[in-house]
Coordinates of C-alpha atoms and ligand atoms in Angstrom, one line a residue:
M1 CA -23.3 -95.3 6.6
Q2 CA -26.9 -95.2 5.5
N3 CA -28.7 -91.9 5.5
Y4 CA -32.2 -91.2 6.5
V5 CA -34.3 -88.1 6.1
R6 CA -36.4 -86.4 8.7
I7 CA -39.1 -83.8 8.4
A8 CA -37.7 -80.8 10.4
G9 CA -40.5 -78.3 9.9
T10 CA -43.6 -77.4 7.8
G11 CA -45.1 -74.1 6.8
S12 CA -47.9 -72.8 4.7
Y13 CA -49.5 -69.6 3.4
L14 CA -52.9 -68.7 2.1
P15 CA -53.6 -65.3 0.5
E16 CA -55.8 -62.9 2.4
K17 CA -58.5 -62.5 -0.2
I18 CA -61.3 -65.1 -0.1
L19 CA -63.5 -65.8 -3.1
T20 CA -66.8 -67.5 -2.1
N21 CA -69.2 -69.4 -4.3
F22 CA -71.6 -66.5 -3.9
D23 CA -69.0 -64.2 -5.3
L24 CA -68.7 -66.6 -8.3
E25 CA -72.4 -66.5 -8.8
K26 CA -71.9 -62.9 -9.8
M27 CA -69.2 -63.8 -12.3
V28 CA -70.4 -66.9 -14.2
E29 CA -73.7 -68.8 -14.5
T30 CA -73.3 -71.1 -11.5
S31 CA -74.7 -71.5 -8.0
D32 CA -73.3 -72.2 -4.5
E33 CA -75.5 -75.3 -4.5
W34 CA -74.0 -76.7 -7.7
I35 CA -70.4 -76.1 -6.6
R36 CA -70.9 -77.5 -3.2
T37 CA -72.7 -80.7 -4.3
R38 CA -70.4 -81.4 -7.3
T39 CA -67.0 -80.4 -5.7
G40 CA -67.4 -79.8 -1.9
I41 CA -65.8 -76.4 -2.4
A42 CA -67.3 -73.4 -0.6
Q43 CA -64.5 -70.8 -1.0
R44 CA -60.9 -70.4 -2.3
H45 CA -58.1 -68.0 -1.6
I46 CA -56.9 -65.6 -4.4
A47 CA -53.5 -64.0 -4.5
A48 CA -53.2 -60.2 -4.9
K49 CA -52.5 -58.9 -8.4
D50 CA -48.9 -58.1 -7.5
E51 CA -48.4 -61.3 -5.5
A52 CA -46.5 -64.0 -7.4
T53 CA -46.0 -67.7 -6.7
S54 CA -42.5 -67.0 -5.1
D55 CA -44.0 -64.4 -2.7
M56 CA -46.4 -67.0 -1.4
G57 CA -43.7 -69.7 -1.4
A58 CA -41.3 -67.5 0.6
V59 CA -43.8 -67.0 3.4
A60 CA -44.5 -70.7 3.6
A61 CA -40.7 -71.4 3.6
T62 CA -40.1 -68.9 6.4
N63 CA -42.8 -70.5 8.5
A64 CA -41.3 -73.9 8.0
L65 CA -37.8 -72.7 8.8
E66 CA -39.1 -71.2 12.0
M67 CA -40.7 -74.5 13.1
A68 CA -37.4 -76.3 12.2
G69 CA -35.4 -73.8 14.3
M70 CA -33.2 -73.2 11.3
T71 CA -31.9 -70.1 9.5
P72 CA -32.1 -69.6 5.7
E73 CA -28.3 -70.1 5.5
D74 CA -28.8 -73.6 6.9
I75 CA -30.6 -74.7 3.7
D76 CA -28.4 -76.1 0.9
L77 CA -31.1 -77.3 -1.5
I78 CA -34.4 -75.7 -2.6
I79 CA -36.9 -77.5 -4.9
V80 CA -40.1 -75.8 -5.9
A81 CA -43.1 -77.6 -7.4
T82 CA -45.2 -75.3 -9.5
I83 CA -47.0 -75.0 -12.8
T84 CA -47.5 -71.3 -12.3
P85 CA -43.9 -70.0 -12.1
D86 CA -43.3 -66.2 -11.6
V87 CA -41.8 -66.1 -15.1
P88 CA -40.7 -68.8 -17.6
F89 CA -37.1 -68.4 -16.2
P90 CA -35.3 -68.0 -13.9
N91 CA -36.9 -70.8 -11.9
T92 CA -39.2 -69.9 -9.0
G93 CA -36.7 -71.6 -6.6
C94 CA -34.2 -68.8 -7.4
Y95 CA -36.7 -66.1 -6.5
I96 CA -37.5 -67.9 -3.2
Q97 CA -33.8 -68.3 -2.5
K98 CA -33.3 -64.5 -3.0
K99 CA -36.4 -63.6 -1.0
I100 CA -35.6 -65.6 2.1
G101 CA -31.8 -65.1 1.8
A102 CA -30.9 -68.8 1.4
K103 CA -27.5 -67.9 0.0
N104 CA -26.0 -71.4 0.4
A105 CA -28.7 -73.2 -1.5
T106 CA -28.9 -74.6 -5.0
A107 CA -32.4 -74.0 -6.3
F108 CA -34.5 -75.4 -9.1
S109 CA -38.2 -76.2 -9.9
V110 CA -40.1 -79.3 -10.8
E111 CA -43.1 -79.3 -13.0
A112 CA -45.5 -82.2 -12.3
A113 CA -48.8 -80.3 -11.9
C114 CA -50.9 -81.3 -8.9
S115 CA -48.5 -84.2 -8.1
G116 CA -45.6 -81.7 -8.0
F117 CA -45.0 -81.8 -4.3
V118 CA -44.8 -85.6 -4.1
F119 CA -42.3 -85.5 -7.0
A120 CA -40.2 -82.7 -5.5
S121 CA -40.0 -84.3 -2.1
D122 CA -38.9 -87.6 -3.7
V123 CA -36.2 -85.7 -5.7
A124 CA -35.1 -84.0 -2.5
V125 CA -34.8 -87.2 -0.6
S126 CA -32.7 -88.8 -3.3
M127 CA -30.3 -85.8 -3.3
L128 CA -30.1 -85.7 0.5
D129 CA -27.1 -88.0 0.7
G130 CA -25.7 -86.0 3.7
K131 CA -22.5 -85.4 1.8
R132 CA -23.4 -82.8 -0.8
Y133 CA -26.8 -81.8 0.5
K134 CA -28.0 -81.8 4.2
R135 CA -31.1 -79.7 4.4
A136 CA -33.7 -79.2 1.7
L137 CA -36.5 -76.8 1.5
V138 CA -39.3 -78.3 -0.6
V139 CA -42.1 -76.0 -1.6
G140 CA -45.4 -76.5 -3.4
A141 CA -46.7 -73.1 -4.5
E142 CA -49.3 -72.1 -7.1
K143 CA -51.1 -69.0 -8.3
M144 CA -53.8 -71.0 -10.2
S145 CA -55.9 -67.8 -10.5
S146 CA -53.3 -66.6 -13.1
I147 CA -54.1 -69.5 -15.5
V148 CA -57.8 -69.9 -14.9
D149 CA -60.3 -68.7 -17.5
W150 CA -62.6 -66.6 -15.3
E151 CA -65.4 -67.0 -17.9
D152 CA -65.3 -70.8 -17.9
R153 CA -67.6 -72.0 -15.2
S154 CA -66.5 -75.6 -15.6
T155 CA -63.0 -74.8 -14.3
C156 CA -62.9 -71.4 -12.6
V157 CA -64.9 -72.6 -9.6
L158 CA -62.4 -75.3 -8.8
F159 CA -59.0 -73.6 -8.2
G160 CA -57.4 -71.4 -5.7
D161 CA -53.9 -70.0 -4.7
A162 CA -51.7 -71.2 -1.9
A163 CA -48.2 -72.3 -0.8
G164 CA -46.9 -75.0 1.4
A165 CA -43.3 -75.9 2.5
M166 CA -41.4 -78.7 4.2
I167 CA -37.8 -78.8 5.5
L168 CA -36.2 -82.2 5.0
E169 CA -32.9 -83.0 6.7
A170 CA -30.4 -85.8 6.3
V171 CA -30.0 -87.8 9.5
E172 CA -28.1 -90.9 10.5
N173 CA -30.4 -92.2 13.1
E174 CA -33.1 -94.5 11.7
E175 CA -35.5 -93.6 14.6
E176 CA -35.7 -90.1 13.2
N177 CA -36.5 -91.3 9.6
S178 CA -39.6 -89.7 8.2
Y179 CA -39.5 -90.9 4.6
I180 CA -40.7 -94.5 4.4
G181 CA -41.2 -94.6 0.7
A182 CA -42.8 -93.3 -2.5
Q183 CA -44.1 -94.2 -5.9
L184 CA -44.4 -91.9 -8.8
G185 CA -45.8 -92.4 -12.3
T186 CA -46.8 -90.6 -15.5
D187 CA -48.7 -91.3 -18.7
G188 CA -48.2 -88.8 -21.5
N189 CA -50.9 -90.4 -23.6
F190 CA -53.5 -88.4 -21.6
S191 CA -51.6 -85.1 -21.8
D192 CA -54.6 -83.4 -23.5
I193 CA -57.2 -84.0 -20.8
L194 CA -55.7 -81.4 -18.4
Y195 CA -53.4 -78.8 -19.8
V196 CA -52.6 -75.2 -20.8
P197 CA -52.3 -75.1 -24.6
G198 CA -50.3 -71.9 -25.1
G199 CA -47.4 -69.9 -23.6
G200 CA -44.7 -72.5 -24.4
S201 CA -42.6 -73.2 -27.5
R202 CA -45.5 -74.9 -29.3
M203 CA -47.8 -71.9 -29.2
P204 CA -46.2 -68.7 -28.1
L205 CA -48.7 -66.2 -26.8
D206 CA -49.4 -63.8 -29.7
E207 CA -52.6 -61.7 -30.0
I208 CA -54.6 -64.6 -31.6
A209 CA -53.6 -67.1 -28.9
L210 CA -54.5 -64.6 -26.2
N211 CA -57.9 -63.9 -27.8
E212 CA -58.5 -67.6 -27.8
K213 CA -57.4 -67.8 -24.2
L214 CA -54.8 -70.4 -24.9
N215 CA -52.9 -69.2 -21.8
C216 CA -55.7 -70.7 -19.7
L217 CA -56.2 -74.2 -18.2
R218 CA -58.4 -76.7 -20.2
M219 CA -59.8 -79.8 -18.7
S220 CA -62.0 -82.7 -19.7
G221 CA -63.6 -82.9 -16.2
Q222 CA -65.3 -86.3 -16.3
E223 CA -62.2 -88.1 -17.8
V224 CA -59.9 -86.5 -15.3
F225 CA -62.3 -87.5 -12.5
K226 CA -62.3 -91.1 -13.6
Q227 CA -58.5 -91.3 -14.0
A228 CA -57.9 -89.5 -10.7
V229 CA -60.0 -92.0 -8.7
N230 CA -58.5 -95.1 -10.3
T231 CA -54.9 -93.9 -10.3
M232 CA -54.8 -92.5 -6.8
S233 CA -56.4 -95.6 -5.3
R234 CA -54.1 -97.9 -7.3
V235 CA -50.8 -96.1 -6.5
S236 CA -51.6 -95.8 -2.7
V237 CA -52.5 -99.5 -2.5
D238 CA -49.3 -100.4 -4.4
L239 CA -47.1 -98.2 -2.2
L240 CA -48.6 -99.8 1.0
G241 CA -48.0 -103.2 -0.4
Q242 CA -44.4 -102.3 -1.4
T243 CA -43.6 -100.9 2.0
G244 CA -45.4 -103.7 4.0
I245 CA -47.6 -101.1 5.8
D246 CA -51.2 -101.9 6.6
F247 CA -54.1 -99.3 6.1
D248 CA -54.7 -99.6 9.9
Q249 CA -51.3 -98.2 10.6
V250 CA -52.0 -95.0 8.7
R251 CA -53.1 -92.1 10.9
W252 CA -53.9 -89.7 8.1
L253 CA -54.6 -90.1 4.4
V254 CA -53.6 -86.8 2.8
P255 CA -55.1 -86.8 -0.6
H256 CA -54.7 -84.1 -3.3
Q257 CA -57.6 -81.7 -2.7
A258 CA -59.4 -81.4 -6.0
N259 CA -63.0 -82.6 -5.3
I260 CA -64.6 -84.1 -2.2
R261 CA -66.3 -86.7 -4.5
I262 CA -62.8 -87.8 -5.7
I263 CA -61.5 -87.9 -2.1
N264 CA -64.5 -89.9 -0.8
A265 CA -64.3 -92.4 -3.6
I266 CA -60.6 -93.0 -2.9
R267 CA -61.2 -93.2 0.9
K268 CA -64.0 -95.8 0.3
K269 CA -61.8 -97.8 -2.0
L270 CA -59.1 -97.8 0.7
R271 CA -61.7 -98.5 3.4
L272 CA -60.4 -95.7 5.5
P273 CA -62.9 -94.0 8.0
E274 CA -63.7 -90.4 7.4
E275 CA -61.9 -89.2 10.5
R276 CA -58.6 -90.4 9.1
C277 CA -58.8 -88.6 5.8
Y278 CA -57.7 -84.9 5.8
V279 CA -60.0 -82.6 3.9
N280 CA -59.7 -78.8 3.4
V281 CA -60.9 -78.6 -0.2
D282 CA -64.1 -76.9 1.2
R283 CA -62.0 -73.9 2.5
I284 CA -59.2 -73.8 0.0
G285 CA -60.3 -75.4 -3.3
N286 CA -57.7 -77.0 -5.6
S287 CA -54.3 -75.3 -5.2
S288 CA -52.5 -77.9 -7.4
A289 CA -48.9 -78.6 -6.0
A290 CA -49.7 -76.7 -2.8
T291 CA -52.6 -78.9 -1.6
I292 CA -50.5 -81.6 0.1
P293 CA -47.9 -79.5 1.9
V294 CA -50.7 -77.1 3.1
A295 CA -52.7 -80.0 4.4
I296 CA -49.7 -81.5 6.2
D297 CA -48.9 -78.1 7.8
E298 CA -52.5 -77.7 9.0
I299 CA -52.4 -81.2 10.6
V300 CA -49.2 -80.4 12.3
R301 CA -50.1 -76.9 13.5
N302 CA -53.5 -78.1 14.7
G303 CA -51.7 -80.7 16.9
D304 CA -53.5 -83.5 15.1
I305 CA -50.4 -85.6 14.8
Q306 CA -48.1 -87.4 17.3
K307 CA -44.6 -88.7 17.2
G308 CA -44.6 -91.9 15.2
D309 CA -47.8 -91.3 13.2
L310 CA -47.9 -92.2 9.6
L311 CA -49.2 -90.0 6.8
L312 CA -50.1 -91.5 3.4
T313 CA -50.1 -88.8 0.7
V314 CA -51.5 -89.3 -2.7
A315 CA -51.7 -86.9 -5.7
F316 CA -52.8 -86.8 -9.3
G317 CA -52.5 -84.1 -12.0
G318 CA -52.0 -83.0 -15.5
G319 CA -49.5 -85.0 -17.5
L320 CA -50.9 -87.3 -16.4
T321 CA -48.7 -87.5 -13.3
W322 CA -49.4 -89.3 -10.0
G323 CA -47.5 -90.0 -6.8
S324 CA -47.9 -91.3 -3.3
S325 CA -45.6 -91.2 -0.3
I326 CA -45.6 -92.5 3.2
L327 CA -44.2 -90.1 5.8
R328 CA -43.6 -90.6 9.5
W329 CA -43.8 -87.7 11.9
T330 CA -40.7 -88.0 14.1
K331 CA -40.6 -84.6 15.8
D332 CA -41.3 -84.3 19.6
Ligands
LIG401 O1 -56.2 -81.6 -9.8 C1 -56.8 -82.4 -10.7 C2 -57.7 -81.5 -11.5 N1 -59.0 -81.6 -11.7 C3 -59.9 -82.5 -11.1 O2 -59.6 -83.3 -10.4 C4 -61.3 -82.3 -11.5 C5 -62.0 -83.6 -12.0 N2 -63.3 -83.4 -12.4 C6 -64.3 -82.9 -11.6 O3 -64.1 -82.6 -10.4 C7 -65.7 -82.8 -12.1 O4 -65.8 -83.5 -13.4 C8 -66.2 -81.4 -12.3 C9 -66.5 -80.8 -10.9 C10 -65.3 -80.5 -13.0 C11 -67.6 -81.4 -13.0 O5 -68.5 -82.2 -12.3 P1 -69.4 -83.3 -13.2 O6 -70.3 -83.9 -12.2 O7 -68.4 -84.2 -13.9 O8 -70.2 -82.4 -14.1 P2 -70.3 -82.3 -15.7 O9 -69.0 -81.8 -16.3 O10 -70.8 -83.6 -16.2 O11 -71.4 -81.2 -15.9 C12 -72.7 -81.4 -15.6 C13 -73.5 -80.2 -15.9 C14 -73.3 -79.7 -17.4 O12 -74.5 -79.2 -17.9 P3 -75.4 -80.2 -18.8 O13 -74.5 -80.4 -20.0 O14 -75.7 -81.4 -18.0 O15 -76.5 -79.3 -19.1 C15 -72.3 -78.6 -17.2 O16 -72.5 -77.6 -18.2 O17 -73.1 -79.1 -15.1 C16 -72.8 -78.0 -15.9 N3 -71.8 -77.2 -15.2 C17 -72.1 -76.3 -14.3 N4 -73.3 -75.8 -13.8 C18 -73.2 -74.9 -12.8 C19 -70.4 -77.3 -15.3 N5 -69.9 -76.4 -14.5 C20 -70.9 -75.8 -13.8 C21 -70.9 -74.8 -12.8 N6 -72.1 -74.4 -12.4 N7 -69.8 -74.2 -12.3

């Protein structure tokens, strides 16, 4: 018998502290006007010093479980997308498992930068065969503030911290199916346009590396911008073609929230009207793997989705990695 996968619940979490562009004006040579016009960002959320990625992920997961009407014991698979793990190992999924008490789950993490949630959901769907795994918790969680160079104005204004979660459940009834399809891709030839140079086996963090801030994110902004627009438009058009779905059938385009100019360029290439493109980059900034699950949770909780509506997600990040998925909301 064929198995399908339904979205049973969504959840999200934003740290309490808000860092505005005006706050940043006091930290680096920048202005609210520059940040708004170049990125569309007005503020971002910043996790507390003692708040790790798994702490945020656990809250988002609990909210998603609540919506799904499930207990932590119901979950048998946890996949966490993050590039800001609590520690190099154990994986952040194990910490979330412990925090929420999901004692029956198998947990691991996926590292695909800003495309991480699209990758992690696709892995979850392929594992939800209904025999070994029935209910997966997929989390995108990031403490980007922990890898940002707060003296580098070209990157520190862009990022924020957040977590989003989704519960996926194996079902037999096709009418409940939420996962229409996905396309993923990577190109390691561009690995040096968006990366963290140190902290891994190539460059362990000794005093010299720390002095040179090799633990912080580096980005060739304009190159990333160009690649992001071209790749995200291409992968979403390809996926729509592959699944036979027309743009007109898509209720919400849910793009990775990196820059309003990137989002608008993609939307225009896809010829989608503004009111069908979800934007929260102004309030949250770029929270890497968390942007898409947070956006979906906001759409759901705001009541801006109806049974049968289609969501087209599209993401892009360091690697390079990219991914797009088509989801159908099938809950009442
Ligand atoms: O999740 C994926 C990750 N990242 C992205 O998607 C980001 C992709 N890239 C971008 O969003 C844009 O390239 C940025 C927002 C990062 C930069 O915008 P830009 O229009 O490409 O600006 P630029 O890098 O060409 O810089 C223009 C000027 C430069 O000054 P000069 O050389 O013209 O004198 C920069 O030094 O703006 C300067 N600048 C700033 N000025 C004020 C750079 N950052 C700032 C700043 N405030 N924060």
